[in-house]
Coordinates of C-alpha atoms and ligand atoms in Angstrom, one line a residue:
M1 CA 0.0 0.0 0.0
K2 CA 1.5 3.3 -1.0
F3 CA 0.0 6.7 -0.3
K4 CA 2.9 9.0 -0.4
G5 CA 2.7 11.2 -3.5
R6 CA -0.6 9.7 -4.6
D7 CA -3.4 11.5 -6.3
I8 CA -6.9 11.1 -4.9
I9 CA -9.1 11.5 -7.9
D10 CA -11.4 8.5 -8.3
I11 CA -12.8 6.2 -5.6
N12 CA -12.3 3.3 -8.1
D13 CA -8.5 3.8 -7.7
F14 CA -8.7 2.4 -4.1
S15 CA -9.0 -1.2 -3.0
K16 CA -11.1 -2.3 -0.1
E17 CA -7.9 -2.7 2.0
E18 CA -6.7 0.8 1.1
L19 CA -10.0 2.3 2.1
L20 CA -10.0 0.4 5.4
Y21 CA -6.4 1.7 6.0
I22 CA -7.5 5.3 5.4
L23 CA -10.4 4.8 7.9
K24 CA -8.0 3.4 10.4
T25 CA -5.6 6.3 10.0
A26 CA -8.4 8.8 10.5
K27 CA -9.1 7.3 13.9
R28 CA -5.8 8.7 15.0
F29 CA -7.2 12.2 14.6
D30 CA -10.6 11.5 16.1
P31 CA -11.0 12.6 19.7
A32 CA -13.6 9.8 20.0
F33 CA -10.7 7.3 19.8
V34 CA -7.7 9.4 20.9
K35 CA -8.3 10.3 24.5
S36 CA -5.2 12.4 25.2
D37 CA -5.3 16.0 23.9
R38 CA -2.3 15.4 21.6
S39 CA -1.5 18.1 19.1
N40 CA -0.7 17.0 15.6
Y41 CA 0.8 20.3 14.3
T42 CA 4.3 18.9 13.7
I43 CA 3.0 16.2 11.3
A44 CA 3.2 18.4 8.2
Q45 CA 4.9 21.5 9.5
G46 CA 6.4 23.6 6.6
K47 CA 4.3 22.0 3.9
I48 CA 1.8 24.0 1.9
V49 CA -1.6 23.1 0.6
A50 CA -3.2 25.0 -2.4
L51 CA -7.0 25.0 -2.3
L52 CA -8.4 25.7 -5.8
F53 CA -12.1 26.1 -5.5
F54 CA -13.7 26.9 -8.9
E55 CA -17.1 26.1 -7.4
P56 CA -18.7 27.1 -4.0
S57 CA -18.2 25.0 -0.9
T58 CA -18.5 25.3 2.8
R59 CA -17.7 22.0 4.4
T60 CA -15.2 20.6 2.0
E61 CA -13.2 23.8 1.7
Q62 CA -13.3 24.7 5.4
S63 CA -12.7 21.2 6.7
F64 CA -9.6 20.9 4.4
R65 CA -8.5 24.3 5.7
S66 CA -8.9 23.2 9.3
A67 CA -7.4 19.8 8.7
A68 CA -4.3 21.3 7.0
Q69 CA -3.8 23.8 9.8
K70 CA -4.3 21.1 12.5
I71 CA -1.3 19.2 11.0
G72 CA 0.8 22.3 10.7
M73 CA 0.4 23.2 7.0
G74 CA 0.3 26.6 5.4
I75 CA -2.5 27.4 3.0
I76 CA -2.7 29.2 -0.3
G77 CA -5.3 29.3 -3.1
F78 CA -8.6 30.8 -4.1
N79 CA -12.3 30.2 -4.0
D80 CA -13.2 33.0 -6.5
P81 CA -11.5 32.2 -9.8
E82 CA -12.7 35.5 -11.1
A83 CA -10.3 37.2 -8.7
T84 CA -7.3 35.4 -10.3
S85 CA -5.6 35.5 -13.7
I86 CA -8.2 33.1 -15.0
H87 CA -10.2 36.3 -15.4
K88 CA -7.5 37.5 -17.8
G89 CA -7.9 34.3 -19.9
E90 CA -5.2 32.1 -18.3
T91 CA -5.7 28.5 -19.3
F92 CA -6.7 25.8 -16.7
S93 CA -3.4 23.9 -17.2
D94 CA -1.3 27.1 -16.8
T95 CA -3.1 27.9 -13.5
I96 CA -2.5 24.3 -12.3
R97 CA 1.2 24.4 -13.3
I98 CA 1.7 27.7 -11.4
M99 CA 0.0 26.5 -8.2
D100 CA 1.9 23.2 -8.5
S101 CA 5.2 25.1 -8.1
Y102 CA 4.1 26.9 -5.0
A103 CA 2.5 24.1 -3.0
D104 CA 3.0 20.5 -1.8
V105 CA -0.6 19.3 -2.3
L106 CA -3.3 20.6 -4.5
I107 CA -7.0 20.3 -3.6
M108 CA -9.4 21.2 -6.3
R109 CA -13.2 21.5 -6.8
H110 CA -14.3 22.3 -10.3
P111 CA -17.7 22.2 -12.1
E112 CA -16.5 19.9 -14.9
A113 CA -16.4 16.1 -14.7
L114 CA -12.8 14.7 -15.0
S115 CA -11.2 18.1 -14.4
A116 CA -9.3 16.7 -11.3
K117 CA -7.8 14.0 -13.6
K118 CA -6.7 16.7 -16.0
A119 CA -5.1 18.7 -13.2
A120 CA -3.3 15.6 -12.0
E121 CA -1.9 15.1 -15.5
V122 CA -0.3 18.5 -15.3
A123 CA 0.7 18.7 -11.6
Q124 CA 3.8 17.0 -10.2
I125 CA 2.4 17.1 -6.6
P126 CA -0.5 15.1 -5.3
V127 CA -3.9 16.3 -6.4
I128 CA -7.0 15.7 -4.3
N129 CA -10.4 15.8 -6.0
A130 CA -12.8 17.8 -3.9
G131 CA -15.6 17.3 -6.3
D132 CA -15.5 17.3 -10.2
G133 CA -18.9 18.3 -11.5
P134 CA -21.5 15.5 -11.3
N135 CA -18.7 12.9 -11.4
Q136 CA -17.2 12.1 -8.0
H137 CA -16.3 13.4 -4.6
P138 CA -13.9 10.7 -3.2
T139 CA -13.0 12.4 0.1
Q140 CA -16.7 12.8 0.9
T141 CA -17.1 9.1 0.3
M142 CA -14.2 8.3 2.6
L143 CA -15.8 10.3 5.4
D144 CA -19.2 8.7 4.7
L145 CA -17.6 5.2 5.0
Y146 CA -15.8 6.4 8.2
T147 CA -19.1 7.6 9.6
M148 CA -20.8 4.2 8.8
M149 CA -17.9 2.3 10.3
K150 CA -17.9 4.4 13.4
E151 CA -21.7 4.1 13.9
A152 CA -22.3 0.5 12.9
G153 CA -18.9 -1.0 13.9
K154 CA -18.6 -2.7 10.5
L155 CA -19.3 -2.2 6.8
D156 CA -19.7 -5.8 5.7
G157 CA -23.2 -7.0 6.3
I158 CA -25.0 -3.6 6.5
T159 CA -27.7 -2.1 4.3
V160 CA -27.5 1.4 3.0
A161 CA -30.4 3.3 1.3
L162 CA -29.5 6.2 -1.0
M163 CA -32.2 8.8 -1.7
G164 CA -32.9 12.0 -3.6
D165 CA -30.8 13.0 -6.6
L166 CA -29.1 9.8 -7.6
K167 CA -28.6 11.1 -11.2
Y168 CA -26.5 14.3 -10.6
G169 CA -25.3 13.7 -7.1
R170 CA -21.6 13.0 -7.2
T171 CA -21.6 11.9 -3.5
V172 CA -23.9 9.0 -4.1
H173 CA -22.1 7.9 -7.2
A174 CA -18.8 7.6 -5.4
L175 CA -20.4 6.2 -2.3
S176 CA -22.3 3.5 -4.2
L177 CA -19.1 2.4 -5.9
A178 CA -17.1 2.3 -2.6
L179 CA -19.9 0.3 -0.9
S180 CA -19.8 -2.2 -3.7
L181 CA -16.4 -3.4 -2.5
F182 CA -18.0 -4.4 0.8
R183 CA -20.8 -6.9 1.5
V184 CA -23.4 -4.1 1.6
K185 CA -27.0 -4.2 0.3
Q186 CA -27.8 -1.0 -1.5
I187 CA -31.3 0.5 -1.9
F188 CA -31.9 3.4 -4.3
I189 CA -34.9 5.7 -3.8
S190 CA -35.6 8.4 -6.3
H191 CA -37.9 10.0 -8.9
P192 CA -37.4 7.9 -12.1
N193 CA -35.9 11.0 -13.8
L194 CA -33.2 11.2 -11.1
A195 CA -32.4 7.5 -10.9
M196 CA -28.9 6.0 -10.4
P197 CA -27.3 6.1 -13.9
D198 CA -26.9 2.9 -15.8
E199 CA -23.1 3.2 -15.9
F200 CA -23.0 2.8 -12.1
L201 CA -25.7 0.0 -12.0
K202 CA -23.6 -1.9 -14.6
I203 CA -20.6 -1.8 -12.3
L204 CA -22.7 -3.0 -9.3
K205 CA -24.1 -5.9 -11.4
S206 CA -20.6 -6.9 -12.5
R207 CA -19.6 -6.9 -8.8
K208 CA -22.7 -9.0 -8.0
V209 CA -24.0 -6.3 -5.5
T210 CA -27.5 -6.8 -4.2
Y211 CA -29.5 -3.7 -4.9
E212 CA -33.1 -2.6 -5.1
E213 CA -34.7 0.5 -6.7
Y214 CA -37.8 2.3 -5.4
E215 CA -39.7 5.4 -6.6
R216 CA -40.8 6.3 -3.0
L217 CA -39.6 5.7 0.5
P218 CA -40.8 2.2 1.4
E219 CA -43.0 2.2 4.6
N220 CA -41.1 -0.9 5.9
L221 CA -37.6 0.2 4.9
E222 CA -35.0 -2.0 6.5
A223 CA -31.6 -0.3 6.5
N224 CA -28.8 0.7 8.8
F225 CA -28.5 4.1 7.1
L226 CA -30.6 6.3 4.9
Y227 CA -28.4 8.7 3.0
Q228 CA -30.5 11.6 1.9
T229 CA -29.3 14.1 -0.8
R230 CA -30.1 17.5 -2.2
V231 CA -31.6 17.8 -5.7
Q232 CA -28.7 19.3 -7.6
K233 CA -30.4 22.4 -9.1
E234 CA -27.2 23.7 -10.6
R235 CA -26.8 20.6 -12.9
F236 CA -30.3 20.7 -14.4
K237 CA -30.4 21.9 -18.0
D238 CA -34.1 22.6 -17.7
L239 CA -35.1 24.5 -14.5
K240 CA -38.8 23.7 -15.1
E241 CA -37.9 20.0 -14.6
Y242 CA -36.1 20.9 -11.4
E243 CA -39.2 22.8 -10.1
R244 CA -41.4 19.8 -11.0
I245 CA -39.2 17.2 -9.1
K246 CA -37.5 19.2 -6.3
D247 CA -40.0 18.6 -3.5
K248 CA -40.8 15.0 -4.2
F249 CA -38.4 13.5 -1.7
I250 CA -38.6 15.5 1.5
L251 CA -38.2 13.9 4.9
D252 CA -40.6 15.7 7.2
S253 CA -41.3 15.1 10.9
S254 CA -43.2 11.8 10.0
F255 CA -39.7 10.3 9.2
K256 CA -39.2 10.2 13.0
K257 CA -40.7 6.7 13.1
Y258 CA -37.9 5.4 10.9
L259 CA -35.3 7.1 13.2
D260 CA -37.1 5.5 16.2
R261 CA -36.7 2.1 14.5
G262 CA -32.9 2.7 14.5
I263 CA -32.3 3.8 10.9
K264 CA -29.6 6.4 11.0
L265 CA -30.1 9.4 8.8
M266 CA -27.1 10.8 6.9
H267 CA -26.7 13.7 4.4
P268 CA -23.5 15.2 2.8
L269 CA -25.0 18.7 3.4
P270 CA -25.8 21.4 2.4
R271 CA -29.5 20.6 2.8
V272 CA -32.1 22.9 1.3
N273 CA -35.5 21.6 2.5
E274 CA -35.1 17.9 2.1
I275 CA -34.7 17.2 5.8
D276 CA -37.0 18.9 8.3
P277 CA -34.9 20.6 11.0
A278 CA -37.3 19.2 13.6
L279 CA -35.5 15.9 13.0
D280 CA -32.1 17.3 13.9
S281 CA -32.2 16.6 17.6
H282 CA -33.0 12.9 17.2
K283 CA -30.0 10.8 18.2
N284 CA -30.1 8.9 14.9
A285 CA -30.0 12.1 12.8
I286 CA -26.2 12.0 12.4
Y287 CA -25.4 14.4 9.5
F288 CA -23.7 17.0 11.7
A289 CA -21.5 14.3 13.2
Q290 CA -20.8 13.1 9.7
A291 CA -19.6 16.5 8.6
R292 CA -17.3 16.6 11.6
N293 CA -15.8 13.3 10.7
G294 CA -14.6 14.9 7.4
L295 CA -12.0 16.7 9.4
Y296 CA -10.4 13.5 10.6
I297 CA -10.5 11.9 7.2
R298 CA -8.9 15.0 5.6
E299 CA -6.2 15.2 8.3
A300 CA -5.4 11.5 7.6
L301 CA -5.4 12.0 3.8
L302 CA -3.1 15.0 3.8
A303 CA -0.7 13.2 6.2
L304 CA -0.8 10.1 4.0
V305 CA -0.2 11.7 0.6
L306 CA 2.7 13.8 2.1
G307 CA 4.2 10.6 3.5
R308 CA 4.2 12.1 7.0
I309 CA 2.4 9.3 8.8
N310 CA 3.7 5.8 9.1
S311 CA 1.8 2.7 8.1
R312 CA 0.8 0.8 11.2
Ligands
LIG1 C1 -22.0 17.9 -1.6 C2 -21.2 18.2 -2.9 O1 -20.7 19.3 -3.0 O2 -21.2 17.4 -3.8 N1 -21.6 18.6 -0.5 C3 -20.4 18.4 0.1 O3 -19.3 18.4 -0.4 N2 -20.5 18.0 1.4 C4 -23.4 17.7 -1.8 C5 -24.2 18.8 -2.5 O4 -23.7 19.8 -2.9 O5 -25.4 18.5 -2.5

């Protein structure tokens, strides 16, 4: 297993063993597992991370910023490309090449699918994909797996339901692929126009994954986790279609009975109106804890790609 110098672009580039190793490494940064108040700021002291956010973000950008600083890194970059030379017409690959020479790790979010791969082809330093259009969001997937592992104590043998925008949602694409490496039953719940794309279902079939598809939330849903998602307004070509579909999959206070039955509710956030805030205080509504876990995963990933943490 080699992580030093590695790009994190596509969840398919990681084996089950590698994913489990990343989850194990993240535990070293999680106060739930590390009781002593040990500071980690010497781990990557003197290293620089460049954050290139061509698309808005709260959690991913801020948790990477926090993670980098917690392990002692300096930060450069932008979240408003219009305030850079891109505004003057600089090409994507020139921008990447320049940032590559000023930093030790590059973290990029971009509206185009496969843009992270393009950046990695130009950059010498490791590139971490923080979301490439509708395609993937591998570090979100790792924190999702970490959350499931922490809550259920295992991944093999669980059932995960994915709901909402399964067509445009990059989080559910990468998560479904990652779960397919484990013995996990997957349940897809969406409007038919927002169903999980065939290219992903084909992979699941080839990996002999058990999955079911529903057009509404089954009354008797049996699952360890329900992963709710936002309808991705910004990816719709026809906003009228968005308006027609957007409110079809809202979890209102009547969802409490599912939570009472032990189903844990996850969401990558941001939510718009798809989870009623009245559910937030339920112990099985775990989306804020999930977002917090992103910090530990990102500390682990930065330390791993910099080769600053030993394999154990
Ligand atoms: C998601 C994203 O950007 O893909 N958010 C996140 O990174 N936590 C989900 C979304 O935007 O709906």
